[in-house]
Amino acid sequence: MASTRIREATERDCGDILRMIRELAEYEKLSHQVKISEEVSLCRPPPPRPNLTPISTALRADGFGENPSFHCLVAEVIPAPGELQGPRVVGLGLYYFIYSTWKGRNIYLEDIYVMPQYRGQGIGTKIIKKVAEVALCKGCSQFRLAVLDWNKKAMDLYKSLGAQDLTELEGWHSFRFEEAAMRELAGW
């Protein structure tokens, strides 16, 4: 019988991570929003300004470079002895650290994904538990994530594991500024 382990992703996992990011976007009906690539940086430099970092959408550089913008855990199925197939990456938990002015250091789980044929085996729960362990080891006071309003199965899982729905509890709404809006705000 195969077993599953949760481990830190390495640069070698970039292809699998990108594949699962695309699968997740398709599941969420948001494939058109995926602009990330594995290797190529799609830098669009702004007008000359001192000390600016170009906009990057290169997974490898952003996650496994000198100053990573994210961290990633992967769920890997380890075949039973005698099985011909090698280990397979079947899930991910992509996270980064944020800061709460009220609570201090937090961890934010940007995406969690398990391939459909491996769902219902507790892999997602294992990923969440590992992120919680990382958070505690790094001194985080909160573990945050977001879920689409139609994904009741995920919401039920998070609540069963002890998460609080901040929309229900406190009325928070999430906003974002896309690149065009940021350029407008910055006067570019």
mmCIF file with all atom_site columns, C-alpha atoms in Angstrom:
data_model
loop_
_atom_site.group_PDB
_atom_site.id
_atom_site.type_symbol
_atom_site.label_atom_id
_atom_site.label_alt_id
_atom_site.label_comp_id
_atom_site.label_asym_id
_atom_site.label_entity_id
_atom_site.label_seq_id
_atom_site.pdbx_PDB_ins_code
_atom_site.Cartn_x
_atom_site.Cartn_y
_atom_site.Cartn_z
_atom_site.occupancy
_atom_site.B_iso_or_equiv
_atom_site.pdbx_formal_charge
_atom_site.auth_seq_id
_atom_site.auth_comp_id
_atom_site.auth_asym_id
_atom_site.auth_atom_id
_atom_site.pdbx_PDB_model_num
ATOM 1   C CA . MET A 1 1   ? 0.000   0.000  0.000   1.00 0.00 ? 1   MET A CA 1
ATOM 2   C CA . ALA A 1 2   ? 1.297   3.444  -0.933  1.00 0.00 ? 2   ALA A CA 1
ATOM 3   C CA . SER A 1 3   ? 1.870   6.072  1.757   1.00 0.00 ? 3   SER A CA 1
ATOM 4   C CA . THR A 1 4   ? 1.817   9.849  1.629   1.00 0.00 ? 4   THR A CA 1
ATOM 5   C CA . ARG A 1 5   ? 4.387   12.224 3.038   1.00 0.00 ? 5   ARG A CA 1
ATOM 6   C CA . ILE A 1 6   ? 4.318   16.001 3.272   1.00 0.00 ? 6   ILE A CA 1
ATOM 7   C CA . ARG A 1 7   ? 7.671   17.636 2.615   1.00 0.00 ? 7   ARG A CA 1
ATOM 8   C CA . GLU A 1 8   ? 9.137   21.007 1.730   1.00 0.00 ? 8   GLU A CA 1
ATOM 9   C CA . ALA A 1 9   ? 9.168   21.585 -2.001  1.00 0.00 ? 9   ALA A CA 1
ATOM 10  C CA . THR A 1 10  ? 12.487  21.867 -3.775  1.00 0.00 ? 10  THR A CA 1
ATOM 11  C CA . GLU A 1 11  ? 13.375  23.590 -7.009  1.00 0.00 ? 11  GLU A CA 1
ATOM 12  C CA . ARG A 1 12  ? 12.973  20.223 -8.772  1.00 0.00 ? 12  ARG A CA 1
ATOM 13  C CA . ASP A 1 13  ? 9.252   20.341 -7.908  1.00 0.00 ? 13  ASP A CA 1
ATOM 14  C CA . CYS A 1 14  ? 8.557   23.534 -9.914  1.00 0.00 ? 14  CYS A CA 1
ATOM 15  C CA . GLY A 1 15  ? 7.019   21.659 -12.842 1.00 0.00 ? 15  GLY A CA 1
ATOM 16  C CA . ASP A 1 16  ? 4.611   19.773 -10.570 1.00 0.00 ? 16  ASP A CA 1
ATOM 17  C CA . ILE A 1 17  ? 3.800   22.928 -8.594  1.00 0.00 ? 17  ILE A CA 1
ATOM 18  C CA . LEU A 1 18  ? 2.979   24.863 -11.767 1.00 0.00 ? 18  LEU A CA 1
ATOM 19  C CA . ARG A 1 19  ? 0.872   21.966 -13.079 1.00 0.00 ? 19  ARG A CA 1
ATOM 20  C CA . MET A 1 20  ? -1.156  21.897 -9.860  1.00 0.00 ? 20  MET A CA 1
ATOM 21  C CA . ILE A 1 21  ? -1.517  25.704 -9.784  1.00 0.00 ? 21  ILE A CA 1
ATOM 22  C CA . ARG A 1 22  ? -3.078  25.446 -13.244 1.00 0.00 ? 22  ARG A CA 1
ATOM 23  C CA . GLU A 1 23  ? -5.303  22.521 -12.196 1.00 0.00 ? 23  GLU A CA 1
ATOM 24  C CA . LEU A 1 24  ? -6.480  24.489 -9.152  1.00 0.00 ? 24  LEU A CA 1
ATOM 25  C CA . ALA A 1 25  ? -7.230  27.553 -11.279 1.00 0.00 ? 25  ALA A CA 1
ATOM 26  C CA . GLU A 1 26  ? -9.261  25.374 -13.645 1.00 0.00 ? 26  GLU A CA 1
ATOM 27  C CA . TYR A 1 27  ? -11.173 23.862 -10.700 1.00 0.00 ? 27  TYR A CA 1
ATOM 28  C CA . GLU A 1 28  ? -11.890 27.378 -9.399  1.00 0.00 ? 28  GLU A CA 1
ATOM 29  C CA . LYS A 1 29  ? -12.981 28.469 -12.900 1.00 0.00 ? 29  LYS A CA 1
ATOM 30  C CA . LEU A 1 30  ? -10.222 31.109 -12.925 1.00 0.00 ? 30  LEU A CA 1
ATOM 31  C CA . SER A 1 31  ? -7.713  29.677 -15.433 1.00 0.00 ? 31  SER A CA 1
ATOM 32  C CA . HIS A 1 32  ? -7.615  32.965 -17.326 1.00 0.00 ? 32  HIS A CA 1
ATOM 33  C CA . GLN A 1 33  ? -5.971  34.605 -14.318 1.00 0.00 ? 33  GLN A CA 1
ATOM 34  C CA . VAL A 1 34  ? -2.874  32.358 -14.231 1.00 0.00 ? 34  VAL A CA 1
ATOM 35  C CA . LYS A 1 35  ? 0.093   34.355 -15.518 1.00 0.00 ? 35  LYS A CA 1
ATOM 36  C CA . ILE A 1 36  ? 2.871   32.530 -13.667 1.00 0.00 ? 36  ILE A CA 1
ATOM 37  C CA . SER A 1 37  ? 5.544   30.563 -15.510 1.00 0.00 ? 37  SER A CA 1
ATOM 38  C CA . GLU A 1 38  ? 8.086   28.068 -14.250 1.00 0.00 ? 38  GLU A CA 1
ATOM 39  C CA . GLU A 1 39  ? 11.253  29.765 -15.469 1.00 0.00 ? 39  GLU A CA 1
ATOM 40  C CA . VAL A 1 40  ? 10.785  32.863 -17.539 1.00 0.00 ? 40  VAL A CA 1
ATOM 41  C CA . SER A 1 41  ? 10.492  36.158 -15.756 1.00 0.00 ? 41  SER A CA 1
ATOM 42  C CA . LEU A 1 42  ? 7.965   38.357 -17.494 1.00 0.00 ? 42  LEU A CA 1
ATOM 43  C CA . CYS A 1 43  ? 9.498   41.546 -16.177 1.00 0.00 ? 43  CYS A CA 1
ATOM 44  C CA . ARG A 1 44  ? 7.882   44.725 -17.328 1.00 0.00 ? 44  ARG A CA 1
ATOM 45  C CA . PRO A 1 45  ? 10.095  47.478 -16.016 1.00 0.00 ? 45  PRO A CA 1
ATOM 46  C CA . PRO A 1 46  ? 8.348   50.678 -15.003 1.00 0.00 ? 46  PRO A CA 1
ATOM 47  C CA . PRO A 1 47  ? 9.630   54.081 -15.987 1.00 0.00 ? 47  PRO A CA 1
ATOM 48  C CA . PRO A 1 48  ? 13.062  54.667 -14.444 1.00 0.00 ? 48  PRO A CA 1
ATOM 49  C CA . ARG A 1 49  ? 12.805  54.897 -10.671 1.00 0.00 ? 49  ARG A CA 1
ATOM 50  C CA . PRO A 1 50  ? 15.551  54.200 -8.127  1.00 0.00 ? 50  PRO A CA 1
ATOM 51  C CA . ASN A 1 51  ? 15.750  50.916 -6.186  1.00 0.00 ? 51  ASN A CA 1
ATOM 52  C CA . LEU A 1 52  ? 12.744  49.149 -7.752  1.00 0.00 ? 52  LEU A CA 1
ATOM 53  C CA . THR A 1 53  ? 12.277  45.436 -8.180  1.00 0.00 ? 53  THR A CA 1
ATOM 54  C CA . PRO A 1 54  ? 10.763  44.472 -11.555 1.00 0.00 ? 54  PRO A CA 1
ATOM 55  C CA . ILE A 1 55  ? 7.451   42.628 -11.642 1.00 0.00 ? 55  ILE A CA 1
ATOM 56  C CA . SER A 1 56  ? 8.208   38.915 -11.785 1.00 0.00 ? 56  SER A CA 1
ATOM 57  C CA . THR A 1 57  ? 6.002   35.947 -12.502 1.00 0.00 ? 57  THR A CA 1
ATOM 58  C CA . ALA A 1 58  ? 8.706   33.285 -12.499 1.00 0.00 ? 58  ALA A CA 1
ATOM 59  C CA . LEU A 1 59  ? 7.862   30.513 -10.050 1.00 0.00 ? 59  LEU A CA 1
ATOM 60  C CA . ARG A 1 60  ? 11.441  29.246 -9.770  1.00 0.00 ? 60  ARG A CA 1
ATOM 61  C CA . ALA A 1 61  ? 12.978  32.657 -9.009  1.00 0.00 ? 61  ALA A CA 1
ATOM 62  C CA . ASP A 1 62  ? 10.142  33.766 -6.725  1.00 0.00 ? 62  ASP A CA 1
ATOM 63  C CA . GLY A 1 63  ? 10.071  30.613 -4.606  1.00 0.00 ? 63  GLY A CA 1
ATOM 64  C CA . PHE A 1 64  ? 13.551  29.187 -4.748  1.00 0.00 ? 64  PHE A CA 1
ATOM 65  C CA . GLY A 1 65  ? 15.805  32.181 -5.334  1.00 0.00 ? 65  GLY A CA 1
ATOM 66  C CA . GLU A 1 66  ? 17.960  34.126 -2.915  1.00 0.00 ? 66  GLU A CA 1
ATOM 67  C CA . ASN A 1 67  ? 15.018  35.870 -1.213  1.00 0.00 ? 67  ASN A CA 1
ATOM 68  C CA . PRO A 1 68  ? 11.926  33.667 -1.701  1.00 0.00 ? 68  PRO A CA 1
ATOM 69  C CA . SER A 1 69  ? 8.500   35.296 -1.804  1.00 0.00 ? 69  SER A CA 1
ATOM 70  C CA . PHE A 1 70  ? 6.750   32.050 -0.865  1.00 0.00 ? 70  PHE A CA 1
ATOM 71  C CA . HIS A 1 71  ? 7.309   28.601 0.593   1.00 0.00 ? 71  HIS A CA 1
ATOM 72  C CA . CYS A 1 72  ? 5.654   25.422 -0.548  1.00 0.00 ? 72  CYS A CA 1
ATOM 73  C CA . LEU A 1 73  ? 4.883   22.013 0.863   1.00 0.00 ? 73  LEU A CA 1
ATOM 74  C CA . VAL A 1 74  ? 4.147   19.115 -1.450  1.00 0.00 ? 74  VAL A CA 1
ATOM 75  C CA . ALA A 1 75  ? 2.230   15.925 -0.797  1.00 0.00 ? 75  ALA A CA 1
ATOM 76  C CA . GLU A 1 76  ? 4.073   13.004 -2.286  1.00 0.00 ? 76  GLU A CA 1
ATOM 77  C CA . VAL A 1 77  ? 2.691   9.503  -2.684  1.00 0.00 ? 77  VAL A CA 1
ATOM 78  C CA . ILE A 1 78  ? 5.398   6.957  -1.959  1.00 0.00 ? 78  ILE A CA 1
ATOM 79  C CA . PRO A 1 79  ? 4.729   3.667  -3.750  1.00 0.00 ? 79  PRO A CA 1
ATOM 80  C CA . ALA A 1 80  ? 4.646   0.418  -1.837  1.00 0.00 ? 80  ALA A CA 1
ATOM 81  C CA . PRO A 1 81  ? 7.644   -1.882 -2.212  1.00 0.00 ? 81  PRO A CA 1
ATOM 82  C CA . GLY A 1 82  ? 7.508   -3.631 -5.558  1.00 0.00 ? 82  GLY A CA 1
ATOM 83  C CA . GLU A 1 83  ? 5.417   -0.961 -7.299  1.00 0.00 ? 83  GLU A CA 1
ATOM 84  C CA . LEU A 1 84  ? 7.019   0.154  -10.544 1.00 0.00 ? 84  LEU A CA 1
ATOM 85  C CA . GLN A 1 85  ? 6.018   3.805  -10.386 1.00 0.00 ? 85  GLN A CA 1
ATOM 86  C CA . GLY A 1 86  ? 8.221   6.201  -8.399  1.00 0.00 ? 86  GLY A CA 1
ATOM 87  C CA . PRO A 1 87  ? 7.032   8.842  -5.933  1.00 0.00 ? 87  PRO A CA 1
ATOM 88  C CA . ARG A 1 88  ? 4.318   11.158 -7.295  1.00 0.00 ? 88  ARG A CA 1
ATOM 89  C CA . VAL A 1 89  ? 3.604   14.735 -6.209  1.00 0.00 ? 89  VAL A CA 1
ATOM 90  C CA . VAL A 1 90  ? -0.184  14.911 -5.785  1.00 0.00 ? 90  VAL A CA 1
ATOM 91  C CA . GLY A 1 91  ? -0.830  18.000 -3.674  1.00 0.00 ? 91  GLY A CA 1
ATOM 92  C CA . LEU A 1 92  ? 0.569   21.306 -2.503  1.00 0.00 ? 92  LEU A CA 1
ATOM 93  C CA . GLY A 1 93  ? 0.291   23.965 0.160   1.00 0.00 ? 93  GLY A CA 1
ATOM 94  C CA . LEU A 1 94  ? 1.793   27.288 -0.938  1.00 0.00 ? 94  LEU A CA 1
ATOM 95  C CA . TYR A 1 95  ? 2.260   29.762 1.918   1.00 0.00 ? 95  TYR A CA 1
ATOM 96  C CA . TYR A 1 96  ? 4.084   32.885 3.014   1.00 0.00 ? 96  TYR A CA 1
ATOM 97  C CA . PHE A 1 97  ? 4.436   35.024 6.107   1.00 0.00 ? 97  PHE A CA 1
ATOM 98  C CA . ILE A 1 98  ? 2.425   38.175 6.773   1.00 0.00 ? 98  ILE A CA 1
ATOM 99  C CA . TYR A 1 99  ? 2.190   40.534 9.720   1.00 0.00 ? 99  TYR A CA 1
ATOM 100 C CA . SER A 1 100 ? -0.837  41.557 11.766  1.00 0.00 ? 100 SER A CA 1
ATOM 101 C CA . THR A 1 101 ? -0.616  44.919 13.513  1.00 0.00 ? 101 THR A CA 1
ATOM 102 C CA . TRP A 1 102 ? -2.796  43.399 16.236  1.00 0.00 ? 102 TRP A CA 1
ATOM 103 C CA . LYS A 1 103 ? -1.391  39.877 16.543  1.00 0.00 ? 103 LYS A CA 1
ATOM 104 C CA . GLY A 1 104 ? 2.135   39.952 15.103  1.00 0.00 ? 104 GLY A CA 1
ATOM 105 C CA . ARG A 1 105 ? 3.581   37.311 12.798  1.00 0.00 ? 105 ARG A CA 1
ATOM 106 C CA . ASN A 1 106 ? 1.053   35.232 10.790  1.00 0.00 ? 106 ASN A CA 1
ATOM 107 C CA . ILE A 1 107 ? 1.238   32.577 8.114   1.00 0.00 ? 107 ILE A CA 1
ATOM 108 C CA . TYR A 1 108 ? -0.995  32.792 5.033   1.00 0.00 ? 108 TYR A CA 1
ATOM 109 C CA . LEU A 1 109 ? -1.885  29.668 3.053   1.00 0.00 ? 109 LEU A CA 1
ATOM 110 C CA . GLU A 1 110 ? -2.334  31.077 -0.452  1.00 0.00 ? 110 GLU A CA 1
ATOM 111 C CA . ASP A 1 111 ? -3.302  27.792 -2.067  1.00 0.00 ? 111 ASP A CA 1
ATOM 112 C CA . ILE A 1 112 ? -3.962  24.237 -1.019  1.00 0.00 ? 112 ILE A CA 1
ATOM 113 C CA . TYR A 1 113 ? -4.616  21.643 -3.685  1.00 0.00 ? 113 TYR A CA 1
ATOM 114 C CA . VAL A 1 114 ? -4.916  17.876 -3.908  1.00 0.00 ? 114 VAL A CA 1
ATOM 115 C CA . MET A 1 115 ? -5.365  16.172 -7.267  1.00 0.00 ? 115 MET A CA 1
ATOM 116 C CA . PRO A 1 116 ? -8.971  14.907 -7.634  1.00 0.00 ? 116 PRO A CA 1
ATOM 117 C CA . GLN A 1 117 ? -8.093  11.201 -7.676  1.00 0.00 ? 117 GLN A CA 1
ATOM 118 C CA . TYR A 1 118 ? -6.303  11.587 -4.298  1.00 0.00 ? 118 TYR A CA 1
ATOM 119 C CA . ARG A 1 119 ? -8.991  13.576 -2.478  1.00 0.00 ? 119 ARG A CA 1
ATOM 120 C CA . GLY A 1 120 ? -10.834 12.045 0.456   1.00 0.00 ? 120 GLY A CA 1
ATOM 121 C CA . GLN A 1 121 ? -7.664  10.352 1.768   1.00 0.00 ? 121 GLN A CA 1
ATOM 122 C CA . GLY A 1 122 ? -6.751  12.995 4.352   1.00 0.00 ? 122 GLY A CA 1
ATOM 123 C CA . ILE A 1 123 ? -3.962  14.539 2.274   1.00 0.00 ? 123 ILE A CA 1
ATOM 124 C CA . GLY A 1 124 ? -5.394  18.068 2.475   1.00 0.00 ? 124 GLY A CA 1
ATOM 125 C CA . THR A 1 125 ? -5.700  17.736 6.246   1.00 0.00 ? 125 THR A CA 1
ATOM 126 C CA . LYS A 1 126 ? -2.069  16.582 6.433   1.00 0.00 ? 126 LYS A CA 1
ATOM 127 C CA . ILE A 1 127 ? -0.977  19.650 4.445   1.00 0.00 ? 127 ILE A CA 1
ATOM 128 C CA . ILE A 1 128 ? -2.968  21.977 6.735   1.00 0.00 ? 128 ILE A CA 1
ATOM 129 C CA . LYS A 1 129 ? -1.513  20.334 9.841   1.00 0.00 ? 129 LYS A CA 1
ATOM 130 C CA . LYS A 1 130 ? 2.005   20.732 8.470   1.00 0.00 ? 130 LYS A CA 1
ATOM 131 C CA . VAL A 1 131 ? 1.392   24.435 7.722   1.00 0.00 ? 131 VAL A CA 1
ATOM 132 C CA . ALA A 1 132 ? 0.143   24.840 11.308  1.00 0.00 ? 132 ALA A CA 1
ATOM 133 C CA . GLU A 1 133 ? 3.340   23.172 12.552  1.00 0.00 ? 133 GLU A CA 1
ATOM 134 C CA . VAL A 1 134 ? 5.490   25.519 10.439  1.00 0.00 ? 134 VAL A CA 1
ATOM 135 C CA . ALA A 1 135 ? 3.514   28.498 11.767  1.00 0.00 ? 135 ALA A CA 1
ATOM 136 C CA . LEU A 1 136 ? 4.059   27.510 15.381  1.00 0.00 ? 136 LEU A CA 1
ATOM 137 C CA . CYS A 1 137 ? 7.766   26.806 14.812  1.00 0.00 ? 137 CYS A CA 1
ATOM 138 C CA . LYS A 1 138 ? 8.135   30.293 13.290  1.00 0.00 ? 138 LYS A CA 1
ATOM 139 C CA . GLY A 1 139 ? 6.296   32.003 16.162  1.00 0.00 ? 139 GLY A CA 1
ATOM 140 C CA . CYS A 1 140 ? 3.113   32.828 14.267  1.00 0.00 ? 140 CYS A CA 1
ATOM 141 C CA . SER A 1 141 ? 0.000   33.738 16.237  1.00 0.00 ? 141 SER A CA 1
ATOM 142 C CA . GLN A 1 142 ? -2.465  33.062 13.401  1.00 0.00 ? 142 GLN A CA 1
ATOM 143 C CA . PHE A 1 143 ? -2.845  30.865 10.335  1.00 0.00 ? 143 PHE A CA 1
ATOM 144 C CA . ARG A 1 144 ? -4.938  32.548 7.637   1.00 0.00 ? 144 ARG A CA 1
ATOM 145 C CA . LEU A 1 145 ? -6.422  31.424 4.340   1.00 0.00 ? 145 LEU A CA 1
ATOM 146 C CA . ALA A 1 146 ? -9.264  32.308 1.991   1.00 0.00 ? 146 ALA A CA 1
ATOM 147 C CA . VAL A 1 147 ? -11.787 30.136 0.197   1.00 0.00 ? 147 VAL A CA 1
ATOM 148 C CA . LEU A 1 148 ? -14.261 30.835 -2.584  1.00 0.00 ? 148 LEU A CA 1
ATOM 149 C CA . ASP A 1 149 ? -17.826 31.215 -1.337  1.00 0.00 ? 149 ASP A CA 1
ATOM 150 C CA . TRP A 1 150 ? -19.099 28.250 -3.390  1.00 0.00 ? 150 TRP A CA 1
ATOM 151 C CA . ASN A 1 151 ? -16.511 25.774 -2.045  1.00 0.00 ? 151 ASN A CA 1
ATOM 152 C CA . LYS A 1 152 ? -18.601 24.502 0.865   1.00 0.00 ? 152 LYS A CA 1
ATOM 153 C CA . LYS A 1 153 ? -16.630 21.259 1.125   1.00 0.00 ? 153 LYS A CA 1
ATOM 154 C CA . ALA A 1 154 ? -13.414 23.193 1.817   1.00 0.00 ? 154 ALA A CA 1
ATOM 155 C CA . MET A 1 155 ? -15.171 25.553 4.247   1.00 0.00 ? 155 MET A CA 1
ATOM 156 C CA . ASP A 1 156 ? -16.578 22.580 6.147   1.00 0.00 ? 156 ASP A CA 1
ATOM 157 C CA . LEU A 1 157 ? -13.117 21.000 6.341   1.00 0.00 ? 157 LEU A CA 1
ATOM 158 C CA . TYR A 1 158 ? -11.480 24.188 7.630   1.00 0.00 ? 158 TYR A CA 1
ATOM 159 C CA . LYS A 1 159 ? -14.201 24.682 10.235  1.00 0.00 ? 159 LYS A CA 1
ATOM 160 C CA . SER A 1 160 ? -13.929 21.035 11.344  1.00 0.00 ? 160 SER A CA 1
ATOM 161 C CA . LEU A 1 161 ? -10.204 21.622 11.914  1.00 0.00 ? 161 LEU A CA 1
ATOM 162 C CA . GLY A 1 162 ? -10.891 24.704 14.074  1.00 0.00 ? 162 GLY A CA 1
ATOM 163 C CA . ALA A 1 163 ? -10.748 27.608 11.597  1.00 0.00 ? 163 ALA A CA 1
ATOM 164 C CA . GLN A 1 164 ? -13.085 30.553 12.067  1.00 0.00 ? 164 GLN A CA 1
ATOM 165 C CA . ASP A 1 165 ? -14.979 32.092 9.143   1.00 0.00 ? 165 ASP A CA 1
ATOM 166 C CA . LEU A 1 166 ? -14.037 35.777 9.446   1.00 0.00 ? 166 LEU A CA 1
ATOM 167 C CA . THR A 1 167 ? -16.740 36.847 6.994   1.00 0.00 ? 167 THR A CA 1
ATOM 168 C CA . GLU A 1 168 ? -19.387 35.323 9.264   1.00 0.00 ? 168 GLU A CA 1
ATOM 169 C CA . LEU A 1 169 ? -17.674 36.234 12.524  1.00 0.00 ? 169 LEU A CA 1
ATOM 170 C CA . GLU A 1 170 ? -16.334 39.736 11.887  1.00 0.00 ? 170 GLU A CA 1
ATOM 171 C CA . GLY A 1 171 ? -17.639 40.788 8.464   1.00 0.00 ? 171 GLY A CA 1
ATOM 172 C CA . TRP A 1 172 ? -14.231 41.106 6.760   1.00 0.00 ? 172 TRP A CA 1
ATOM 173 C CA . HIS A 1 173 ? -14.105 41.410 2.969   1.00 0.00 ? 173 HIS A CA 1
ATOM 174 C CA . SER A 1 174 ? -10.989 40.826 0.930   1.00 0.00 ? 174 SER A CA 1
ATOM 175 C CA . PHE A 1 175 ? -9.777  43.328 -1.677  1.00 0.00 ? 175 PHE A CA 1
ATOM 176 C CA . ARG A 1 176 ? -6.865  43.498 -4.107  1.00 0.00 ? 176 ARG A CA 1
ATOM 177 C CA . PHE A 1 177 ? -5.268  45.981 -6.471  1.00 0.00 ? 177 PHE A CA 1
ATOM 178 C CA . GLU A 1 178 ? -4.251  44.507 -9.836  1.00 0.00 ? 178 GLU A CA 1
ATOM 179 C CA . GLU A 1 179 ? -1.134  45.732 -11.643 1.00 0.00 ? 179 GLU A CA 1
ATOM 180 C CA . ALA A 1 180 ? -2.975  48.359 -13.714 1.00 0.00 ? 180 ALA A CA 1
ATOM 181 C CA . ALA A 1 181 ? -4.532  49.857 -10.584 1.00 0.00 ? 181 ALA A CA 1
ATOM 182 C CA . MET A 1 182 ? -1.158  49.848 -8.824  1.00 0.00 ? 182 MET A CA 1
ATOM 183 C CA . ARG A 1 183 ? 0.435   51.672 -11.756 1.00 0.00 ? 183 ARG A CA 1
ATOM 184 C CA . GLU A 1 184 ? -2.372  54.228 -11.665 1.00 0.00 ? 184 GLU A CA 1
ATOM 185 C CA . LEU A 1 185 ? -1.955  54.714 -7.917  1.00 0.00 ? 185 LEU A CA 1
ATOM 186 C CA . ALA A 1 186 ? 1.810   55.064 -8.298  1.00 0.00 ? 186 ALA A CA 1
ATOM 187 C CA . GLY A 1 187 ? 1.409   57.542 -11.142 1.00 0.00 ? 187 GLY A CA 1
ATOM 188 C CA . TRP A 1 188 ? 3.127   55.346 -13.755 1.00 0.00 ? 188 TRP A CA 1
#
